[in-house]
């Protein structure tokens, strides 16, 4: 159901709000990944132990497990006054803030188990914020021309935040310590909460603002404590099983985790004939956990397989190139300082331009043409590294290649988000969008793990030619995609 607060057209306030939500979601990412790794290293934690913390970054892959809850349930207090979507965003904001404050107060890393607990909680609430914000975005702005500017604003905020957290947090930590760095980012990430709390109530809800706020904070405290307890228990069980299985920090568990995540998608595809015949009141379609995902296959039928194949290949070239572009550039003779400059101002600026252009064209072009252009510029961005390898070492050449890559990445990423948003059923926006975005990066991440082996076999030139060709290959799906339309909802 579309939120009654939705404006007729995308407006500046909506762009500002989603820019802020993107900023709040992007800030915590490096704090439980890159920044945390450097913090642990500074405290003399062994590299073998630090390897375990890399597993935290796999948590967002599992977001489809709890995403249906965000489409089904309200947060007590918050939901009564501000509605379901804002209620979940407010809860997630509190979760991010408390987890980051906890990481600040335990910045000495005296207990690595405690550090790991709060890192997992930070990753969980950050992912929850993204799921809730995406669901609300799809409800507020259901059409392509409305989605374009909002997605662009959201990605502008997200990418700016990653740069701010990745560099700003380290600068603060260097001068004021890790506690100050985490507290600063915690406060910045909490900015959406007071803004949402000051907004008018949902038209279908109401009551007293103060009572709703107090009730919501009390309910959130209980939920946060329960989440911490469950996380601690699950973590203990997982680590115990890992030890028993002989898995240590040097083990590469990513392929197994991602393969396990793909299993539900494959089972759903295998059950397509039964799903297509399912009645509106069948257990499959009314299930809280499975219902949103069954609905996707029910609506698109066997065309869902084409959609899933396209979704998995569209960004595959960029994902493959991501991890190995820097080693290749370093091997060409560029210094870390030169790479750092290219990765900061040049990359951010080119990415912002690509995101903005993608969002603007989404209001004017047909989606099929947008997807084709996105695939082409992404592929050319990967080819830029092949071109760079043929040039003499020159910082300007590095900037040109980086700009081409990041422009294509930003443009294709924006177009892709808009497209996925249009595929979902408004009845289950949070779960189905989490389903699609989760699946989109499962296969690419699995293959990315073999990137080093591929480079050894075909060299860097062959590798980046292949990654670019994969982006171009997505164009082959577009004639079929243009003919796909969902089945009408029978409920």
GROMACS .gro file of C-alpha atoms in nm:
model
  491
    1UNK     CA    1   0.000   0.000   0.000
    2UNK     CA    2   0.134   0.345  -0.092
    3UNK     CA    3   0.203   0.574   0.202
    4UNK     CA    4  -0.058   0.854   0.213
    5UNK     CA    5   0.223   1.099   0.284
    6UNK     CA    6   0.363   1.042  -0.064
    7UNK     CA    7   0.398   1.357  -0.272
    8UNK     CA    8   0.267   1.364  -0.625
    9UNK     CA    9   0.617   1.409  -0.761
   10UNK     CA   10   0.968   1.376  -0.628
   11UNK     CA   11   1.055   1.691  -0.432
   12UNK     CA   12   1.363   1.844  -0.279
   13UNK     CA   13   1.259   1.750   0.073
   14UNK     CA   14   1.239   1.386  -0.028
   15UNK     CA   15   1.583   1.404  -0.187
   16UNK     CA   16   1.725   1.573   0.123
   17UNK     CA   17   1.569   1.310   0.350
   18UNK     CA   18   1.703   1.019   0.146
   19UNK     CA   19   2.040   1.183   0.114
   20UNK     CA   20   2.053   1.193   0.493
   21UNK     CA   21   1.931   0.833   0.525
   22UNK     CA   22   2.196   0.722   0.276
   23UNK     CA   23   2.459   0.912   0.474
   24UNK     CA   24   2.344   0.748   0.799
   25UNK     CA   25   2.355   0.400   0.641
   26UNK     CA   26   2.696   0.454   0.480
   27UNK     CA   27   2.873   0.586   0.789
   28UNK     CA   28   2.873   0.262   0.996
   29UNK     CA   29   2.996   0.038   0.712
   30UNK     CA   30   3.369   0.108   0.749
   31UNK     CA   31   3.335   0.120   1.127
   32UNK     CA   32   3.270  -0.256   1.144
   33UNK     CA   33   3.506  -0.338   0.857
   34UNK     CA   34   3.815  -0.139   0.752
   35UNK     CA   35   3.832   0.097   1.051
   36UNK     CA   36   3.778  -0.188   1.296
   37UNK     CA   37   4.055  -0.390   1.130
   38UNK     CA   38   4.299  -0.101   1.173
   39UNK     CA   39   4.189  -0.057   1.535
   40UNK     CA   40   4.253  -0.421   1.615
   41UNK     CA   41   4.588  -0.408   1.441
   42UNK     CA   42   4.684  -0.100   1.643
   43UNK     CA   43   4.611  -0.294   1.963
   44UNK     CA   44   4.843  -0.576   1.860
   45UNK     CA   45   4.574  -0.831   1.778
   46UNK     CA   46   4.717  -1.115   1.570
   47UNK     CA   47   4.634  -1.115   1.201
   48UNK     CA   48   4.491  -1.465   1.234
   49UNK     CA   49   4.238  -1.334   1.487
   50UNK     CA   50   4.160  -1.024   1.280
   51UNK     CA   51   4.065  -1.263   1.001
   52UNK     CA   52   3.765  -1.378   1.204
   53UNK     CA   53   3.629  -1.022   1.209
   54UNK     CA   54   3.609  -1.023   0.829
   55UNK     CA   55   3.316  -1.263   0.868
   56UNK     CA   56   3.107  -0.974   1.004
   57UNK     CA   57   3.096  -0.827   0.654
   58UNK     CA   58   2.905  -1.134   0.532
   59UNK     CA   59   2.604  -1.051   0.753
   60UNK     CA   60   2.432  -0.818   0.501
   61UNK     CA   61   2.420  -1.113   0.261
   62UNK     CA   62   2.172  -1.277   0.498
   63UNK     CA   63   1.931  -0.982   0.516
   64UNK     CA   64   1.655  -1.172   0.338
   65UNK     CA   65   1.625  -1.388   0.653
   66UNK     CA   66   1.478  -1.109   0.868
   67UNK     CA   67   1.355  -0.866   0.599
   68UNK     CA   68   0.996  -1.011   0.600
   69UNK     CA   69   0.958  -0.898   0.962
   70UNK     CA   70   0.989  -0.537   0.850
   71UNK     CA   71   0.695  -0.577   0.610
   72UNK     CA   72   0.476  -0.755   0.864
   73UNK     CA   73   0.521  -0.595   1.207
   74UNK     CA   74   0.517  -0.247   1.361
   75UNK     CA   75   0.751  -0.121   1.632
   76UNK     CA   76   0.542  -0.048   1.945
   77UNK     CA   77   0.510   0.325   2.004
   78UNK     CA   78   0.700   0.435   1.695
   79UNK     CA   79   0.469   0.244   1.460
   80UNK     CA   80   0.152   0.376   1.625
   81UNK     CA   81   0.244   0.740   1.557
   82UNK     CA   82   0.489   0.745   1.266
   83UNK     CA   83   0.390   0.428   1.082
   84UNK     CA   84   0.570   0.103   1.012
   85UNK     CA   85   0.854   0.223   0.790
   86UNK     CA   86   0.962   0.519   0.997
   87UNK     CA   87   0.924   0.309   1.310
   88UNK     CA   88   1.176   0.054   1.187
   89UNK     CA   89   1.415   0.326   1.067
   90UNK     CA   90   1.400   0.487   1.413
   91UNK     CA   91   1.465   0.153   1.584
   92UNK     CA   92   1.757   0.082   1.351
   93UNK     CA   93   1.899   0.430   1.418
   94UNK     CA   94   1.891   0.360   1.790
   95UNK     CA   95   2.054   0.023   1.726
   96UNK     CA   96   2.335   0.179   1.520
   97UNK     CA   97   2.391   0.451   1.780
   98UNK     CA   98   2.402   0.218   2.080
   99UNK     CA   99   2.623  -0.037   1.903
  100UNK     CA  100   2.868   0.231   1.796
  101UNK     CA  101   2.873   0.390   2.144
  102UNK     CA  102   2.938   0.045   2.288
  103UNK     CA  103   3.227  -0.001   2.045
  104UNK     CA  104   3.360   0.338   2.152
  105UNK     CA  105   3.343   0.250   2.522
  106UNK     CA  106   3.521  -0.081   2.458
  107UNK     CA  107   3.777   0.072   2.220
  108UNK     CA  108   4.065  -0.085   2.412
  109UNK     CA  109   3.953  -0.424   2.272
  110UNK     CA  110   4.042  -0.586   2.603
  111UNK     CA  111   3.775  -0.848   2.531
  112UNK     CA  112   3.767  -0.950   2.166
  113UNK     CA  113   3.443  -1.140   2.220
  114UNK     CA  114   3.274  -0.817   2.331
  115UNK     CA  115   3.422  -0.629   2.036
  116UNK     CA  116   3.292  -0.894   1.797
  117UNK     CA  117   2.944  -0.883   1.956
  118UNK     CA  118   2.908  -0.509   1.907
  119UNK     CA  119   3.053  -0.525   1.555
  120UNK     CA  120   2.793  -0.785   1.455
  121UNK     CA  121   2.516  -0.576   1.611
  122UNK     CA  122   2.636  -0.269   1.424
  123UNK     CA  123   2.631  -0.461   1.095
  124UNK     CA  124   2.285  -0.602   1.175
  125UNK     CA  125   2.124  -0.267   1.255
  126UNK     CA  126   2.295  -0.095   0.963
  127UNK     CA  127   2.151  -0.356   0.727
  128UNK     CA  128   1.810  -0.326   0.894
  129UNK     CA  129   1.815   0.050   0.837
  130UNK     CA  130   1.887  -0.006   0.468
  131UNK     CA  131   1.601  -0.257   0.432
  132UNK     CA  132   1.351  -0.026   0.605
  133UNK     CA  133   1.461   0.284   0.413
  134UNK     CA  134   1.446   0.100   0.079
  135UNK     CA  135   1.096  -0.029   0.156
  136UNK     CA  136   0.975   0.320   0.248
  137UNK     CA  137   1.137   0.466  -0.065
  138UNK     CA  138   0.955   0.218  -0.289
  139UNK     CA  139   0.623   0.296  -0.120
  140UNK     CA  140   0.666   0.673  -0.133
  141UNK     CA  141   0.799   0.688  -0.488
  142UNK     CA  142   0.652   0.396  -0.685
  143UNK     CA  143   0.719   0.518  -1.040
  144UNK     CA  144   1.041   0.527  -1.243
  145UNK     CA  145   1.051   0.906  -1.284
  146UNK     CA  146   1.007   0.950  -0.907
  147UNK     CA  147   1.262   0.685  -0.817
  148UNK     CA  148   1.549   0.829  -1.022
  149UNK     CA  149   1.624   1.148  -0.823
  150UNK     CA  150   1.556   0.982  -0.487
  151UNK     CA  151   1.793   0.691  -0.562
  152UNK     CA  152   2.057   0.938  -0.679
  153UNK     CA  153   2.026   1.140  -0.356
  154UNK     CA  154   2.040   0.825  -0.147
  155UNK     CA  155   2.356   0.702  -0.322
  156UNK     CA  156   2.515   1.046  -0.301
  157UNK     CA  157   2.465   1.035   0.075
  158UNK     CA  158   2.586   0.675   0.105
  159UNK     CA  159   2.904   0.722  -0.099
  160UNK     CA  160   2.990   1.050   0.075
  161UNK     CA  161   2.948   0.882   0.412
  162UNK     CA  162   3.182   0.597   0.323
  163UNK     CA  163   3.453   0.847   0.234
  164UNK     CA  164   3.381   1.050   0.550
  165UNK     CA  165   3.397   0.743   0.773
  166UNK     CA  166   3.692   0.588   0.595
  167UNK     CA  167   3.911   0.896   0.614
  168UNK     CA  168   3.749   1.119   0.878
  169UNK     CA  169   3.731   0.850   1.143
  170UNK     CA  170   4.098   0.766   1.097
  171UNK     CA  171   4.200   1.133   1.123
  172UNK     CA  172   4.005   1.169   1.449
  173UNK     CA  173   4.145   0.841   1.582
  174UNK     CA  174   4.498   0.955   1.503
  175UNK     CA  175   4.458   1.275   1.704
  176UNK     CA  176   4.192   1.195   1.964
  177UNK     CA  177   4.185   0.816   1.992
  178UNK     CA  178   3.950   0.540   1.882
  179UNK     CA  179   3.683   0.625   2.139
  180UNK     CA  180   3.647   0.977   2.003
  181UNK     CA  181   3.632   0.848   1.645
  182UNK     CA  182   3.351   0.602   1.715
  183UNK     CA  183   3.155   0.854   1.923
  184UNK     CA  184   3.177   1.114   1.646
  185UNK     CA  185   3.051   0.874   1.380
  186UNK     CA  186   2.779   0.750   1.618
  187UNK     CA  187   2.644   1.103   1.663
  188UNK     CA  188   2.656   1.172   1.288
  189UNK     CA  189   2.477   0.845   1.207
  190UNK     CA  190   2.203   0.930   1.460
  191UNK     CA  191   2.096   1.249   1.278
  192UNK     CA  192   1.790   1.093   1.104
  193UNK     CA  193   1.628   1.001   1.440
  194UNK     CA  194   1.539   1.351   1.564
  195UNK     CA  195   1.435   1.452   1.213
  196UNK     CA  196   1.195   1.159   1.184
  197UNK     CA  197   1.068   1.215   1.538
  198UNK     CA  198   0.977   1.575   1.447
  199UNK     CA  199   0.780   1.475   1.136
  200UNK     CA  200   0.402   1.473   1.128
  201UNK     CA  201   0.225   1.147   1.213
  202UNK     CA  202   0.123   0.887   0.962
  203UNK     CA  203  -0.228   0.962   0.832
  204UNK     CA  204  -0.349   0.617   0.939
  205UNK     CA  205  -0.209   0.657   1.289
  206UNK     CA  206  -0.183   0.933   1.545
  207UNK     CA  207  -0.207   0.988   1.918
  208UNK     CA  208   0.032   1.180   2.136
  209UNK     CA  209   0.384   1.234   2.005
  210UNK     CA  210   0.545   1.230   2.350
  211UNK     CA  211   0.373   0.908   2.455
  212UNK     CA  212   0.460   0.742   2.123
  213UNK     CA  213   0.824   0.850   2.156
  214UNK     CA  214   0.856   0.729   2.515
  215UNK     CA  215   0.682   0.400   2.437
  216UNK     CA  216   0.893   0.351   2.126
  217UNK     CA  217   1.219   0.413   2.309
  218UNK     CA  218   1.119   0.171   2.587
  219UNK     CA  219   1.017  -0.096   2.334
  220UNK     CA  220   1.336  -0.034   2.138
  221UNK     CA  221   1.547  -0.082   2.449
  222UNK     CA  222   1.385  -0.421   2.505
  223UNK     CA  223   1.433  -0.517   2.139
  224UNK     CA  224   1.797  -0.406   2.140
  225UNK     CA  225   1.870  -0.609   2.453
  226UNK     CA  226   1.695  -0.914   2.307
  227UNK     CA  227   1.889  -0.876   1.982
  228UNK     CA  228   2.216  -0.855   2.175
  229UNK     CA  229   2.131  -1.168   2.374
  230UNK     CA  230   2.032  -1.366   2.064
  231UNK     CA  231   2.342  -1.247   1.877
  232UNK     CA  232   2.570  -1.349   2.164
  233UNK     CA  233   2.407  -1.694   2.183
  234UNK     CA  234   2.417  -1.753   1.808
  235UNK     CA  235   2.776  -1.629   1.789
  236UNK     CA  236   2.885  -1.866   2.062
  237UNK     CA  237   2.720  -2.161   1.884
  238UNK     CA  238   2.866  -2.067   1.543
  239UNK     CA  239   3.219  -2.028   1.680
  240UNK     CA  240   3.192  -2.354   1.871
  241UNK     CA  241   3.079  -2.537   1.557
  242UNK     CA  242   3.359  -2.370   1.358
  243UNK     CA  243   3.619  -2.489   1.607
  244UNK     CA  244   3.477  -2.841   1.600
  245UNK     CA  245   3.487  -2.838   1.218
  246UNK     CA  246   3.850  -2.728   1.216
  247UNK     CA  247   3.774  -2.384   1.072
  248UNK     CA  248   4.010  -2.109   1.181
  249UNK     CA  249   4.076  -1.746   1.090
  250UNK     CA  250   4.283  -1.852   0.789
  251UNK     CA  251   3.995  -2.053   0.641
  252UNK     CA  252   3.810  -1.887   0.354
  253UNK     CA  253   3.448  -1.944   0.452
  254UNK     CA  254   3.303  -1.684   0.214
  255UNK     CA  255   3.230  -1.929  -0.072
  256UNK     CA  256   3.050  -2.166   0.166
  257UNK     CA  257   2.844  -1.888   0.326
  258UNK     CA  258   2.745  -1.743  -0.010
  259UNK     CA  259   2.666  -2.087  -0.152
  260UNK     CA  260   2.446  -2.155   0.151
  261UNK     CA  261   2.270  -1.825   0.092
  262UNK     CA  262   2.199  -1.923  -0.268
  263UNK     CA  263   2.028  -2.244  -0.161
  264UNK     CA  264   1.688  -2.086  -0.075
  265UNK     CA  265   1.680  -1.910  -0.414
  266UNK     CA  266   1.755  -2.235  -0.596
  267UNK     CA  267   1.491  -2.425  -0.399
  268UNK     CA  268   1.235  -2.155  -0.478
  269UNK     CA  269   1.318  -2.182  -0.848
  270UNK     CA  270   1.282  -2.560  -0.836
  271UNK     CA  271   0.938  -2.522  -0.676
  272UNK     CA  272   0.809  -2.289  -0.949
  273UNK     CA  273   0.540  -2.524  -1.091
  274UNK     CA  274   0.387  -2.567  -0.745
  275UNK     CA  275   0.415  -2.196  -0.668
  276UNK     CA  276   0.237  -2.099  -0.990
  277UNK     CA  277  -0.061  -2.316  -0.892
  278UNK     CA  278  -0.076  -2.193  -0.531
  279UNK     CA  279  -0.409  -2.043  -0.425
  280UNK     CA  280  -0.426  -1.698  -0.258
  281UNK     CA  281  -0.493  -1.855   0.082
  282UNK     CA  282  -0.234  -2.132   0.054
  283UNK     CA  283   0.025  -2.171   0.330
  284UNK     CA  284   0.303  -2.096   0.083
  285UNK     CA  285   0.168  -1.754  -0.011
  286UNK     CA  286   0.048  -1.647   0.333
  287UNK     CA  287   0.362  -1.747   0.525
  288UNK     CA  288   0.531  -1.457   0.702
  289UNK     CA  289   0.878  -1.590   0.621
  290UNK     CA  290   0.831  -1.744   0.275
  291UNK     CA  291   0.528  -1.551   0.148
  292UNK     CA  292   0.713  -1.245   0.010
  293UNK     CA  293   0.956  -1.460  -0.187
  294UNK     CA  294   0.692  -1.703  -0.309
  295UNK     CA  295   0.493  -1.401  -0.428
  296UNK     CA  296   0.780  -1.290  -0.653
  297UNK     CA  297   0.793  -1.627  -0.828
  298UNK     CA  298   0.411  -1.647  -0.840
  299UNK     CA  299   0.390  -1.306  -1.011
  300UNK     CA  300   0.667  -1.358  -1.267
  301UNK     CA  301   0.647  -1.735  -1.318
  302UNK     CA  302   0.928  -1.886  -1.523
  303UNK     CA  303   1.027  -1.535  -1.631
  304UNK     CA  304   1.159  -1.501  -1.276
  305UNK     CA  305   1.450  -1.724  -1.380
  306UNK     CA  306   1.541  -1.480  -1.658
  307UNK     CA  307   1.516  -1.190  -1.414
  308UNK     CA  308   1.738  -1.365  -1.161
  309UNK     CA  309   1.997  -1.449  -1.426
  310UNK     CA  310   2.003  -1.087  -1.543
  311UNK     CA  311   2.016  -0.951  -1.187
  312UNK     CA  312   2.315  -1.172  -1.104
  313UNK     CA  313   2.516  -1.076  -1.413
  314UNK     CA  314   2.441  -0.702  -1.445
  315UNK     CA  315   2.689  -0.587  -1.177
  316UNK     CA  316   2.917  -0.891  -1.195
  317UNK     CA  317   3.190  -0.714  -1.391
  318UNK     CA  318   3.217  -0.434  -1.135
  319UNK     CA  319   3.224  -0.674  -0.841
  320UNK     CA  320   3.497  -0.885  -1.003
  321UNK     CA  321   3.708  -0.576  -1.077
  322UNK     CA  322   3.665  -0.423  -0.732
  323UNK     CA  323   3.912  -0.635  -0.536
  324UNK     CA  324   4.186  -0.663  -0.797
  325UNK     CA  325   4.201  -0.315  -0.950
  326UNK     CA  326   4.423  -0.179  -0.672
  327UNK     CA  327   4.681  -0.462  -0.680
  328UNK     CA  328   4.704  -0.420  -1.057
  329UNK     CA  329   4.755  -0.043  -1.030
  330UNK     CA  330   5.017  -0.090  -0.758
  331UNK     CA  331   5.194  -0.344  -0.976
  332UNK     CA  332   5.214  -0.091  -1.259
  333UNK     CA  333   5.436   0.127  -1.041
  334UNK     CA  334   5.196   0.377  -0.887
  335UNK     CA  335   5.258   0.479  -0.525
  336UNK     CA  336   5.008   0.438  -0.243
  337UNK     CA  337   4.980   0.818  -0.224
  338UNK     CA  338   4.886   0.839  -0.592
  339UNK     CA  339   4.633   0.559  -0.553
  340UNK     CA  340   4.492   0.729  -0.242
  341UNK     CA  341   4.440   1.057  -0.427
  342UNK     CA  342   4.269   0.881  -0.714
  343UNK     CA  343   4.045   0.689  -0.472
  344UNK     CA  344   3.935   0.999  -0.283
  345UNK     CA  345   3.860   1.317  -0.475
  346UNK     CA  346   3.867   1.172  -0.829
  347UNK     CA  347   3.670   0.858  -0.753
  348UNK     CA  348   3.409   1.035  -0.541
  349UNK     CA  349   3.358   1.315  -0.794
  350UNK     CA  350   3.325   1.081  -1.092
  351UNK     CA  351   3.094   0.851  -0.898
  352UNK     CA  352   2.871   1.142  -0.795
  353UNK     CA  353   2.843   1.258  -1.157
  354UNK     CA  354   2.755   0.906  -1.271
  355UNK     CA  355   2.494   0.868  -0.997
  356UNK     CA  356   2.340   1.207  -1.076
  357UNK     CA  357   2.325   1.144  -1.449
  358UNK     CA  358   2.170   0.802  -1.394
  359UNK     CA  359   1.905   0.949  -1.165
  360UNK     CA  360   1.830   1.232  -1.408
  361UNK     CA  361   1.798   1.005  -1.711
  362UNK     CA  362   1.567   0.774  -1.513
  363UNK     CA  363   1.307   1.052  -1.531
  364UNK     CA  364   1.335   1.073  -1.911
  365UNK     CA  365   1.440   0.743  -2.070
  366UNK     CA  366   1.280   0.402  -2.097
  367UNK     CA  367   1.428   0.155  -1.850
  368UNK     CA  368   1.549  -0.083  -2.121
  369UNK     CA  369   1.766   0.187  -2.279
  370UNK     CA  370   1.892   0.297  -1.937
  371UNK     CA  371   1.998  -0.056  -1.847
  372UNK     CA  372   2.176  -0.091  -2.181
  373UNK     CA  373   2.366   0.236  -2.134
  374UNK     CA  374   2.452   0.139  -1.775
  375UNK     CA  375   2.598  -0.194  -1.889
  376UNK     CA  376   2.802  -0.022  -2.161
  377UNK     CA  377   2.956   0.249  -1.941
  378UNK     CA  378   3.029  -0.006  -1.666
  379UNK     CA  379   3.206  -0.231  -1.917
  380UNK     CA  380   3.405   0.061  -2.059
  381UNK     CA  381   3.504   0.152  -1.703
  382UNK     CA  382   3.660  -0.193  -1.663
  383UNK     CA  383   3.831  -0.166  -2.001
  384UNK     CA  384   3.990   0.158  -1.874
  385UNK     CA  385   4.221  -0.052  -1.657
  386UNK     CA  386   4.339  -0.244  -1.964
  387UNK     CA  387   4.410   0.091  -2.130
  388UNK     CA  388   4.593   0.213  -1.819
  389UNK     CA  389   4.823  -0.090  -1.825
  390UNK     CA  390   4.942   0.010  -2.174
  391UNK     CA  391   5.036   0.365  -2.068
  392UNK     CA  392   5.348   0.493  -1.900
  393UNK     CA  393   5.318   0.561  -1.526
  394UNK     CA  394   5.146   0.899  -1.515
  395UNK     CA  395   4.920   1.024  -1.237
  396UNK     CA  396   4.688   1.194  -1.487
  397UNK     CA  397   4.637   0.862  -1.668
  398UNK     CA  398   4.550   0.700  -1.335
  399UNK     CA  399   4.293   0.972  -1.269
  400UNK     CA  400   4.135   0.921  -1.611
  401UNK     CA  401   4.105   0.543  -1.565
  402UNK     CA  402   3.971   0.579  -1.212
  403UNK     CA  403   3.718   0.841  -1.321
  404UNK     CA  404   3.595   0.620  -1.606
  405UNK     CA  405   3.557   0.322  -1.374
  406UNK     CA  406   3.378   0.513  -1.099
  407UNK     CA  407   3.153   0.703  -1.338
  408UNK     CA  408   3.037   0.375  -1.490
  409UNK     CA  409   2.998   0.219  -1.147
  410UNK     CA  410   2.787   0.509  -1.020
  411UNK     CA  411   2.569   0.530  -1.331
  412UNK     CA  412   2.503   0.156  -1.357
  413UNK     CA  413   2.445   0.130  -0.981
  414UNK     CA  414   2.177   0.398  -0.985
  415UNK     CA  415   1.997   0.253  -1.285
  416UNK     CA  416   2.011  -0.093  -1.129
  417UNK     CA  417   1.858   0.023  -0.799
  418UNK     CA  418   1.571   0.194  -0.983
  419UNK     CA  419   1.508  -0.118  -1.191
  420UNK     CA  420   1.503  -0.353  -0.893
  421UNK     CA  421   1.269  -0.117  -0.709
  422UNK     CA  422   1.019  -0.141  -0.995
  423UNK     CA  423   1.020  -0.523  -0.987
  424UNK     CA  424   0.889  -0.561  -0.633
  425UNK     CA  425   0.530  -0.600  -0.518
  426UNK     CA  426   0.428  -0.295  -0.307
  427UNK     CA  427   0.276  -0.545  -0.065
  428UNK     CA  428   0.628  -0.671   0.026
  429UNK     CA  429   0.874  -0.393  -0.068
  430UNK     CA  430   1.126  -0.456   0.209
  431UNK     CA  431   1.151  -0.833   0.175
  432UNK     CA  432   1.145  -0.852  -0.206
  433UNK     CA  433   1.398  -0.572  -0.253
  434UNK     CA  434   1.626  -0.739   0.002
  435UNK     CA  435   1.574  -1.066  -0.187
  436UNK     CA  436   1.674  -0.914  -0.521
  437UNK     CA  437   1.970  -0.711  -0.397
  438UNK     CA  438   2.094  -1.007  -0.195
  439UNK     CA  439   2.079  -1.240  -0.492
  440UNK     CA  440   2.232  -0.979  -0.724
  441UNK     CA  441   2.567  -1.001  -0.548
  442UNK     CA  442   2.578  -1.365  -0.438
  443UNK     CA  443   2.717  -1.518  -0.758
  444UNK     CA  444   2.951  -1.224  -0.832
  445UNK     CA  445   3.099  -1.248  -0.482
  446UNK     CA  446   3.143  -1.621  -0.517
  447UNK     CA  447   3.333  -1.573  -0.844
  448UNK     CA  448   3.529  -1.278  -0.703
  449UNK     CA  449   3.688  -1.518  -0.456
  450UNK     CA  450   3.851  -1.693  -0.752
  451UNK     CA  451   3.973  -1.365  -0.903
  452UNK     CA  452   4.336  -1.427  -0.807
  453UNK     CA  453   4.336  -1.767  -0.976
  454UNK     CA  454   4.182  -1.612  -1.288
  455UNK     CA  455   4.455  -1.345  -1.301
  456UNK     CA  456   4.723  -1.613  -1.275
  457UNK     CA  457   4.567  -1.793  -1.570
  458UNK     CA  458   4.484  -1.503  -1.808
  459UNK     CA  459   4.672  -1.204  -1.664
  460UNK     CA  460   4.536  -0.867  -1.556
  461UNK     CA  461   4.456  -0.759  -1.912
  462UNK     CA  462   4.254  -1.074  -1.974
  463UNK     CA  463   4.082  -1.042  -1.638
  464UNK     CA  464   3.960  -0.684  -1.691
  465UNK     CA  465   3.862  -0.761  -2.050
  466UNK     CA  466   3.653  -1.047  -1.914
  467UNK     CA  467   3.493  -0.833  -1.643
  468UNK     CA  468   3.403  -0.568  -1.900
  469UNK     CA  469   3.265  -0.830  -2.138
  470UNK     CA  470   3.040  -0.962  -1.860
  471UNK     CA  471   2.889  -0.615  -1.822
  472UNK     CA  472   2.827  -0.603  -2.197
  473UNK     CA  473   2.670  -0.951  -2.183
  474UNK     CA  474   2.385  -0.816  -1.970
  475UNK     CA  475   2.259  -0.632  -2.280
  476UNK     CA  476   2.167  -0.968  -2.435
  477UNK     CA  477   1.893  -1.010  -2.174
  478UNK     CA  478   1.721  -0.679  -2.250
  479UNK     CA  479   1.494  -0.790  -2.539
  480UNK     CA  480   1.350  -1.062  -2.314
  481UNK     CA  481   1.320  -0.827  -2.016
  482UNK     CA  482   1.123  -0.576  -2.221
  483UNK     CA  483   0.849  -0.839  -2.273
  484UNK     CA  484   0.825  -0.948  -1.909
  485UNK     CA  485   0.530  -0.823  -1.705
  486UNK     CA  486   0.411  -0.948  -1.366
  487UNK     CA  487   0.091  -1.139  -1.304
  488UNK     CA  488  -0.182  -0.928  -1.141
  489UNK     CA  489  -0.216  -0.978  -0.767
  490UNK     CA  490  -0.527  -1.189  -0.692
  491UNK     CA  491  -0.558  -1.083  -0.328
   0.00000   0.00000   0.00000
